[in-house]
Short mmCIF file of C-alpha atoms in Angstrom, two decimals:
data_model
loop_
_atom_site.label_atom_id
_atom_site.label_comp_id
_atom_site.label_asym_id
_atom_site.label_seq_id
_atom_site.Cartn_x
_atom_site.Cartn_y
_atom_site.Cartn_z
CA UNK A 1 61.95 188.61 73.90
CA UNK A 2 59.68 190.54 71.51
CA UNK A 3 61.23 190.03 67.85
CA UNK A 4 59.88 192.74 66.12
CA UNK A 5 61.89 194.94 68.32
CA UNK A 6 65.46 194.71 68.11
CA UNK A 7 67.46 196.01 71.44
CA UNK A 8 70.72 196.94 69.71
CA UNK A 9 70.72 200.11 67.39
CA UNK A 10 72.78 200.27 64.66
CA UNK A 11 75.47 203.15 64.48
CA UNK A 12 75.40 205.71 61.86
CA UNK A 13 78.25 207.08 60.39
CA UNK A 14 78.41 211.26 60.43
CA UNK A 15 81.42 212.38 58.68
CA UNK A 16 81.18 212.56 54.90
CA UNK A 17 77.40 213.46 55.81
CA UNK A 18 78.23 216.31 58.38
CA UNK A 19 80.99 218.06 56.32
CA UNK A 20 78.65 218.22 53.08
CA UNK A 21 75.72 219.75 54.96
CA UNK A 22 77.53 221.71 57.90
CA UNK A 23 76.88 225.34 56.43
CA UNK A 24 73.57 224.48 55.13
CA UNK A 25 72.50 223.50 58.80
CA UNK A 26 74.30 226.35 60.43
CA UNK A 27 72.25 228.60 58.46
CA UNK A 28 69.21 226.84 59.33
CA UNK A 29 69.43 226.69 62.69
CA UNK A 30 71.26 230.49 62.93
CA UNK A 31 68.75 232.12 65.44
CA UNK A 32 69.20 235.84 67.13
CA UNK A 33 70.93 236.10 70.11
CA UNK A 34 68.77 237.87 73.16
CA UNK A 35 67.36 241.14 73.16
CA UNK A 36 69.19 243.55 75.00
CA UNK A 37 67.76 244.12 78.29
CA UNK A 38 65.75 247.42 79.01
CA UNK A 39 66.98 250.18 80.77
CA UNK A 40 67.30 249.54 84.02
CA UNK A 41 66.56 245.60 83.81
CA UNK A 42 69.12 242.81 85.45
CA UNK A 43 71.47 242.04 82.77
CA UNK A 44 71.19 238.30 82.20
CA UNK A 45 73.80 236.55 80.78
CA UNK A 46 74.50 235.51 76.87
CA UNK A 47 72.75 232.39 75.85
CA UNK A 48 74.93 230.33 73.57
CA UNK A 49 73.39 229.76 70.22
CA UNK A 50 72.82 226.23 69.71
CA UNK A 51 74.04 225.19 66.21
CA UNK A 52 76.00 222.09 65.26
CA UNK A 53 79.64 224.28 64.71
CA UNK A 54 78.74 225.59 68.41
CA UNK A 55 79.09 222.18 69.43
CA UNK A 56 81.58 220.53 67.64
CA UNK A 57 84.38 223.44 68.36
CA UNK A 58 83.40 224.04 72.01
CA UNK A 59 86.13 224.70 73.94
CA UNK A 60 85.73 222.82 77.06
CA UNK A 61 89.26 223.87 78.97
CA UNK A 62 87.39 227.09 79.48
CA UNK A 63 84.30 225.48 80.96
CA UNK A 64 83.62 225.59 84.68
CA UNK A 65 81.26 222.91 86.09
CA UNK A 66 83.01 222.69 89.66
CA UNK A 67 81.02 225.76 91.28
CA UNK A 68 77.88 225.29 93.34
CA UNK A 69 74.70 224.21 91.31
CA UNK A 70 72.13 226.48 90.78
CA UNK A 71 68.33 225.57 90.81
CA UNK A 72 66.06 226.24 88.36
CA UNK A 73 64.72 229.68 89.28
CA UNK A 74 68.26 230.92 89.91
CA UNK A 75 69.13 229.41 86.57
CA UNK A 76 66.10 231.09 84.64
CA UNK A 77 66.78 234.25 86.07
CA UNK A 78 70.14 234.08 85.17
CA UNK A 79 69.07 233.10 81.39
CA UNK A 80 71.05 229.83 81.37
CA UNK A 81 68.09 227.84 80.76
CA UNK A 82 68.87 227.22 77.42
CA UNK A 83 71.28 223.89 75.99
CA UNK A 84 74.81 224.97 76.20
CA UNK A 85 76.59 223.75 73.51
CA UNK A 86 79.59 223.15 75.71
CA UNK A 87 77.43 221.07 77.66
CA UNK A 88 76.09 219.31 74.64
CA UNK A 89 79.86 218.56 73.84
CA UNK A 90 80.75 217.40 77.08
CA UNK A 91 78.03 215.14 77.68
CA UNK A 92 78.18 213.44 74.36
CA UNK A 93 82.01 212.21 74.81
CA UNK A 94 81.51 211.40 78.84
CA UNK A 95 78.92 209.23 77.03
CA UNK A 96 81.55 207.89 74.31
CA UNK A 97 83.95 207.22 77.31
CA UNK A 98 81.51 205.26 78.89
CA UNK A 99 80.99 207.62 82.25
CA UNK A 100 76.96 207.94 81.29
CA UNK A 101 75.99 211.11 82.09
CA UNK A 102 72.09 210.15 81.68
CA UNK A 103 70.26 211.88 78.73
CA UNK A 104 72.02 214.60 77.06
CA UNK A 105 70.27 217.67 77.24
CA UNK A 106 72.56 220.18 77.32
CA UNK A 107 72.14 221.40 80.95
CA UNK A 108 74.98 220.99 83.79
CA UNK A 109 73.87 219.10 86.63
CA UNK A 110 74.16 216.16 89.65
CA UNK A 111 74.26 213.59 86.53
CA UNK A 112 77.19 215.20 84.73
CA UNK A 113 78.94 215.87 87.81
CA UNK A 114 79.17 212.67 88.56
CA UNK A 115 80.07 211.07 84.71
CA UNK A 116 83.55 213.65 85.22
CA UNK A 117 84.42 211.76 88.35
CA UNK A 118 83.75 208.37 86.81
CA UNK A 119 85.62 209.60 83.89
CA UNK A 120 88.09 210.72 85.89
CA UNK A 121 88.40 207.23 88.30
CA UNK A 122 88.56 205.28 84.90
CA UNK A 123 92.03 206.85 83.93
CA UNK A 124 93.60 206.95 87.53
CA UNK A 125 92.92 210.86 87.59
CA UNK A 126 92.39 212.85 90.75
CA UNK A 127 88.50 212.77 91.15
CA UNK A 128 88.17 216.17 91.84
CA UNK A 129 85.40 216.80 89.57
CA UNK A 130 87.35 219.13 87.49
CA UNK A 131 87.70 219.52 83.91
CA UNK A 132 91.44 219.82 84.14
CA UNK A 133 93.52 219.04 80.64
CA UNK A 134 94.59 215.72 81.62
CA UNK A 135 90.91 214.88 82.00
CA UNK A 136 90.08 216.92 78.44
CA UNK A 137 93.23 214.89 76.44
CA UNK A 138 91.45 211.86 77.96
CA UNK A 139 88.00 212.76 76.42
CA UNK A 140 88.58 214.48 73.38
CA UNK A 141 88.69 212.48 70.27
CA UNK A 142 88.77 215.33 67.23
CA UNK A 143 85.96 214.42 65.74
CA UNK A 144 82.83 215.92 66.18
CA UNK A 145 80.07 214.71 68.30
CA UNK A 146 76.96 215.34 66.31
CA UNK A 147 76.19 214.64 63.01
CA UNK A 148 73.58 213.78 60.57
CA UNK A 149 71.21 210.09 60.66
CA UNK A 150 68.50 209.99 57.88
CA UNK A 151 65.35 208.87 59.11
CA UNK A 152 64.31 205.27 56.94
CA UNK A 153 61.05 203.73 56.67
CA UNK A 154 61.87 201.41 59.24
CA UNK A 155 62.30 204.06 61.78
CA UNK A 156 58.72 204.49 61.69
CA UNK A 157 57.73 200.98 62.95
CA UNK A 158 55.88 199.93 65.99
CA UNK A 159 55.15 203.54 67.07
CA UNK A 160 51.85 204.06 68.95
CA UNK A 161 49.42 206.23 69.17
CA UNK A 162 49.69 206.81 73.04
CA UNK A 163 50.68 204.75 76.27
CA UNK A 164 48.07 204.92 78.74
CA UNK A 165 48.56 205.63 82.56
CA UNK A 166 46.76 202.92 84.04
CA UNK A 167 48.06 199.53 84.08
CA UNK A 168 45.19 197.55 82.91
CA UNK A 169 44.76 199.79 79.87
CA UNK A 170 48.53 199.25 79.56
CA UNK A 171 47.70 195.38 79.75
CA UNK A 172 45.08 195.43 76.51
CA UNK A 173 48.00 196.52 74.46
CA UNK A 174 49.99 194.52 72.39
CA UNK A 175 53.39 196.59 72.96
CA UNK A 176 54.41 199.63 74.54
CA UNK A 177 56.74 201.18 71.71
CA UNK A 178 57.42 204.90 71.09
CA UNK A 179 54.73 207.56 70.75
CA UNK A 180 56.65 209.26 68.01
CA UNK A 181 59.62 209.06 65.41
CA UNK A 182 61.18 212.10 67.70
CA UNK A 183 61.16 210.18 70.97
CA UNK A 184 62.42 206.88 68.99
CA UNK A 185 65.32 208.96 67.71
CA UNK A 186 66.11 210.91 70.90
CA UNK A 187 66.60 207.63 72.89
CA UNK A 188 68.51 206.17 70.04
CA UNK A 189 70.51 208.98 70.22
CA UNK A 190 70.31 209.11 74.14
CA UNK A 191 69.26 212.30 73.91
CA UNK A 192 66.56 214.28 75.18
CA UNK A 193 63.45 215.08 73.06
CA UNK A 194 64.27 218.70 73.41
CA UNK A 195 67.35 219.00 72.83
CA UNK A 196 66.84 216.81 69.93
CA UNK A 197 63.60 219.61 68.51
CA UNK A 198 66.31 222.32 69.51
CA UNK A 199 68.60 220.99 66.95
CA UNK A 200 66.70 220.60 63.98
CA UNK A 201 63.89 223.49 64.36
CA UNK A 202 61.04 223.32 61.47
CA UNK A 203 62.11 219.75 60.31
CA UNK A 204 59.56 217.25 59.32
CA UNK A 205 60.77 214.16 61.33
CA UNK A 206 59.92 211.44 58.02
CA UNK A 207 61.29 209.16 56.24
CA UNK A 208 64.07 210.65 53.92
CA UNK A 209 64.93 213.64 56.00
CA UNK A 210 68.00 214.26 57.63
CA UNK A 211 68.02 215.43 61.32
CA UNK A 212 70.74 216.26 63.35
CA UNK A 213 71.58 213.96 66.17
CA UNK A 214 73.97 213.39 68.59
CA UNK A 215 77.21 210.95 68.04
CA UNK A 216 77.19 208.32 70.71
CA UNK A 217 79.88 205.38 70.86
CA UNK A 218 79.64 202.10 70.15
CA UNK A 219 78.07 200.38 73.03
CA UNK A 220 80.87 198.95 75.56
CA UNK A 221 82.01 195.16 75.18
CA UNK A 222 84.27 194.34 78.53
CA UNK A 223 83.44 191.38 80.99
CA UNK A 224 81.84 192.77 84.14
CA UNK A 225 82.75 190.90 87.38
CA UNK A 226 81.05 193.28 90.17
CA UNK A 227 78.61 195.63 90.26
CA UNK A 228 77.85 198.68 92.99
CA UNK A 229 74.60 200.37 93.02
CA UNK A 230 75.85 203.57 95.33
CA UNK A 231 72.26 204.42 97.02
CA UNK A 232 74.26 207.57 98.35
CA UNK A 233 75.95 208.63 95.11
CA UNK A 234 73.08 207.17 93.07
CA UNK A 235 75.38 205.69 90.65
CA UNK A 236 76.01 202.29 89.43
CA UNK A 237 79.36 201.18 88.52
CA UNK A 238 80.33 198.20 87.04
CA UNK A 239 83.95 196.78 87.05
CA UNK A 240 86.09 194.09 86.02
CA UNK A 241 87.87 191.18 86.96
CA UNK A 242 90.68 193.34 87.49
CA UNK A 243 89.01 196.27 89.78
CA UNK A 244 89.07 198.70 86.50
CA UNK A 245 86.03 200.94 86.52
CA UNK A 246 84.45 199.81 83.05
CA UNK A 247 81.29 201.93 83.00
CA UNK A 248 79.84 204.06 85.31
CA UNK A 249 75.38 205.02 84.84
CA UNK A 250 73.33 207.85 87.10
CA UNK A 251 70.64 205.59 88.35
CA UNK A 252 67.32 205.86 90.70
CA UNK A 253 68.06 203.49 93.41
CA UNK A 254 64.99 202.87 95.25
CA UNK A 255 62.59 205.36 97.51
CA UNK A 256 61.94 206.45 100.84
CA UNK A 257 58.62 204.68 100.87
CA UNK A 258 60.55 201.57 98.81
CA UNK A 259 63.70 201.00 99.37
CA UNK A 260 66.35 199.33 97.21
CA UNK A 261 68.10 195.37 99.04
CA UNK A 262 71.06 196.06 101.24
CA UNK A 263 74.08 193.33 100.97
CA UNK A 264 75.40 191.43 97.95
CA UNK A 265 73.50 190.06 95.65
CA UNK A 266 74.05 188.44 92.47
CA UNK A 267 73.22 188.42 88.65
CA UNK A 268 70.38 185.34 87.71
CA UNK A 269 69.45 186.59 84.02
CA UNK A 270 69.10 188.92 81.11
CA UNK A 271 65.91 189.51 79.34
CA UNK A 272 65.29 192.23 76.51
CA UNK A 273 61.78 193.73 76.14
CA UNK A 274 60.39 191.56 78.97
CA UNK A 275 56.97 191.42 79.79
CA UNK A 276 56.31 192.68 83.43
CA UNK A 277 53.94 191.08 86.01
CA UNK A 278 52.04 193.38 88.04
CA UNK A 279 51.44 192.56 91.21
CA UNK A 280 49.92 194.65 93.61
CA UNK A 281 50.59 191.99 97.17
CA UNK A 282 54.00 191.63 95.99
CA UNK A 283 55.24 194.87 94.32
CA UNK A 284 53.21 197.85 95.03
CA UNK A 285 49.77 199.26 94.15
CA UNK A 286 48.96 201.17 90.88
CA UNK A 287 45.72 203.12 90.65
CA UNK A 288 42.36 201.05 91.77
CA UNK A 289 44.60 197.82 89.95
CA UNK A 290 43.87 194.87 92.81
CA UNK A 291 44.34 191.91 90.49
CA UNK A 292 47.47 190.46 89.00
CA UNK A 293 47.97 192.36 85.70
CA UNK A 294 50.28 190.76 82.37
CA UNK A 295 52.02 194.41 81.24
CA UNK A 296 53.08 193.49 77.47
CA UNK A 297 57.18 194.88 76.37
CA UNK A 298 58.27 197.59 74.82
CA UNK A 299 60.21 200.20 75.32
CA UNK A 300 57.75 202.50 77.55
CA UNK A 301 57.03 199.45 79.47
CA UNK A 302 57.13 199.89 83.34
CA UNK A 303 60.70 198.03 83.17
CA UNK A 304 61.72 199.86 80.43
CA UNK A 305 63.64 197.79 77.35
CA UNK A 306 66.24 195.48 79.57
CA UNK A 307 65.57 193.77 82.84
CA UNK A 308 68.72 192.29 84.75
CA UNK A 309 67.46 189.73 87.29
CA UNK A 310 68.97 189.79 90.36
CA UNK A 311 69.07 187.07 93.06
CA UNK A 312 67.54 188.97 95.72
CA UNK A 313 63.35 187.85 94.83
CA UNK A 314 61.49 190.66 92.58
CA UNK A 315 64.69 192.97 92.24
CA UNK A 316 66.17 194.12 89.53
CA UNK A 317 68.40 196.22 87.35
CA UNK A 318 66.05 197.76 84.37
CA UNK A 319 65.59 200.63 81.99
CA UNK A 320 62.70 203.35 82.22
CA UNK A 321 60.06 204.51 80.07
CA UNK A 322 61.18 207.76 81.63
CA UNK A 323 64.85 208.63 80.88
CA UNK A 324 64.77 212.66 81.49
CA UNK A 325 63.84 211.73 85.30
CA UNK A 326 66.85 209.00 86.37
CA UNK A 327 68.00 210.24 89.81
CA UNK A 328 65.27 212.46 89.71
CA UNK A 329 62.26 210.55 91.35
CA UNK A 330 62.37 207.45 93.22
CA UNK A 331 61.75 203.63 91.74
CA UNK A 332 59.75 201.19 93.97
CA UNK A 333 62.99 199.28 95.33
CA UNK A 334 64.79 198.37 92.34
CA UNK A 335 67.76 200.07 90.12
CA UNK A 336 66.55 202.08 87.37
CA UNK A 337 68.87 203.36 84.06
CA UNK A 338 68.23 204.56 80.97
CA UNK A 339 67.03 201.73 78.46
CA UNK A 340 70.36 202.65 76.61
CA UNK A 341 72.53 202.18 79.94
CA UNK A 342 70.39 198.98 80.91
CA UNK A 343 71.06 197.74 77.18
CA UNK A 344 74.83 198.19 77.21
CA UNK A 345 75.57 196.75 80.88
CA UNK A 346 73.25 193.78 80.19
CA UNK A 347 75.59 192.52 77.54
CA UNK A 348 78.30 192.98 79.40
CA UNK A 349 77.19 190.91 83.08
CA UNK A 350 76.51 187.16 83.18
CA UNK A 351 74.55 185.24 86.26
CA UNK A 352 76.67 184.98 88.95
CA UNK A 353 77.95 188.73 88.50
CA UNK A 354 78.24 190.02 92.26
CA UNK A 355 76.06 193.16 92.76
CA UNK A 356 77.04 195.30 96.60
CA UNK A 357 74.39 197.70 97.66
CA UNK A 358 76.14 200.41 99.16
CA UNK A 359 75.64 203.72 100.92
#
């Protein structure tokens, strides 16, 4: 453990904040809607203006996230490549209700799909995927979901100037911390960097300003007994002692060229900020790296912030210096989260924990 670096983040507390500085912000972040299109153009549709009132009074009975995906050109040329605030909403309390939908960016997708379901397994709802009311009474809590954090002195600790690509550059550091005070907010936040820019446009991210951010909950505190890591679904779910769903995280599950342990395993340990040995005749081979390489912690660390040791030798369950791409790229064999998921479940799992491989 590296004890300049605490894993746990403290919560901040939005609401006197937020209603005091609500119609300053709104004004500040006001931007035009789109040009109209020229004569003769494909009418695209109306991007939502992203403001913190667009978020906080969504309306998300009238949101439809059950229709076939679209990919990004069809997206683009449909102008929905922008946050929607609904989205923003939505994301923010699946992530409250502990059904991670991965970084909150704003933008519908495999990783929300599958937080509704979760979501909707937790409270013994049909898991149809829809956002029906029963779902939405579940979910909503009133309040609203972002709010203001002011950025302290301490926020600006162990940032660095860069973290390299190559392993044994990465090895000559003394810790692999954040490359900025935005991407140290945006994962404390688990949000994305952009989304987090989109939301406070022309604000100088120091110490003393405030910056919009979103509200996540308090990190979950149940007893896990088992543990699936869905290779199909590319989920992990973690239950209890009981068979209730407790928490549910989009995760990278392995690769083609490396994949992830079949069977049961089980839990051995918990370590936060672990070092990670790199081994190229054991794990896999980076660059022209051929010797056995010491990779110091930190948060951008090839492990990420949390490792969960599992029983099954060099496997794991571990966060990602890369949060924007879980379930988007493959891992080499083990199960990859965001450093926020990895955080939360690790506190809740203790060795002997039973983790199925399934799919």
């Amino acid at each position: 453990m590296n004890p300049r670096y605490p894993t746990r983040l403290a919560m901040i507390t939005f609401a006197s904040v937020f209603a005091a500085n609500m119609m300053a912000a709104s004004a500040q972040e006001m931007s035009p809607g789109p040009a109209p299109a020229p004569t003769g153009a494909t009418p695209v549709a109306t991007v939502p203006v992203l403001t913190p009132e667009a978020i906080n009074t969504a309306r998300l009975e009238t949101l439809v996230i059950d229709e076939p995906l679209l990919t990004v050109e069809e997206a683009e040329a449909a102008g929905l490549r922008s946050p929607d605030p609904a989205i923003v909403r939505l994301q923010i309390l699946l992530d409250q209700a502990g059904a991670s939908p991965g970084v909150i960016d704003g933008f519908d997708g495999d990783n929300v799909r599958k937080a509704v379901v979760a979501a909707e397994a937790m409270h013994g709802l049909p898991t149809d995927g829809t956002l029906d009311p029963e779902l939405l009474a579940t979910l909503e809590t009133g309040q609203p979901v972002v709010g203001y954090y002011t950025i302290t002195e301490d926020d600006m600790a162990d940032l660095v100037p860069s973290i390299p690509e190559d392993y044994a550059e990465k090895a000559r550091m003394e810790f692999l911390g954040y490359t900025s005070i935005e991407e140290k907010l945006a994962e404390r936040f688990h949000m994305d960097v952009d989304l987090l820019k989109a939301l406070n446009p022309g604000v100088a991210f120091t110490p003393g300003a405030d910056v919009l951010v979103a509200a996540y909950g308090p990190d979950l505190n149940g007893e896990v007994a088992r543990i699936e890591a869905d290779k199909g679904l590319r989920q992990l779910r973690a239950y209890g002692a009981d068979g209730r769903l407790i928490a549910a995280y989009p995760a990278t599950i392995g690769s083609t060229q490396n994949p992830s342990p079949s069977g049961i395993h089980a839990v051995e340990g918990v370590a936060s900020m672990p070092d990670y040995t790199y081994n190229p005749k054991i794990n896999f081979q980076q660059g022209d790296n051929t010797e056995v390489l010491l990779i110091p912690p930190g948060p951008n660390g090839p492990v990420g912030s949390t490792w969960i040791d599992l029983s099954e030798p060099t496997f794991g369950i571990h966060g990602t210096p890369e949060p924007s791409l879980i379930d988007k790229t493959g891992s080499h064999g083990c199960v990859r989260l965001t450093n926020w998921d990895a955080a939360e479940l690790s506190k809740m799992v203790k060795p002997g924990v039973e983790v199925a491989f399934i799919g």
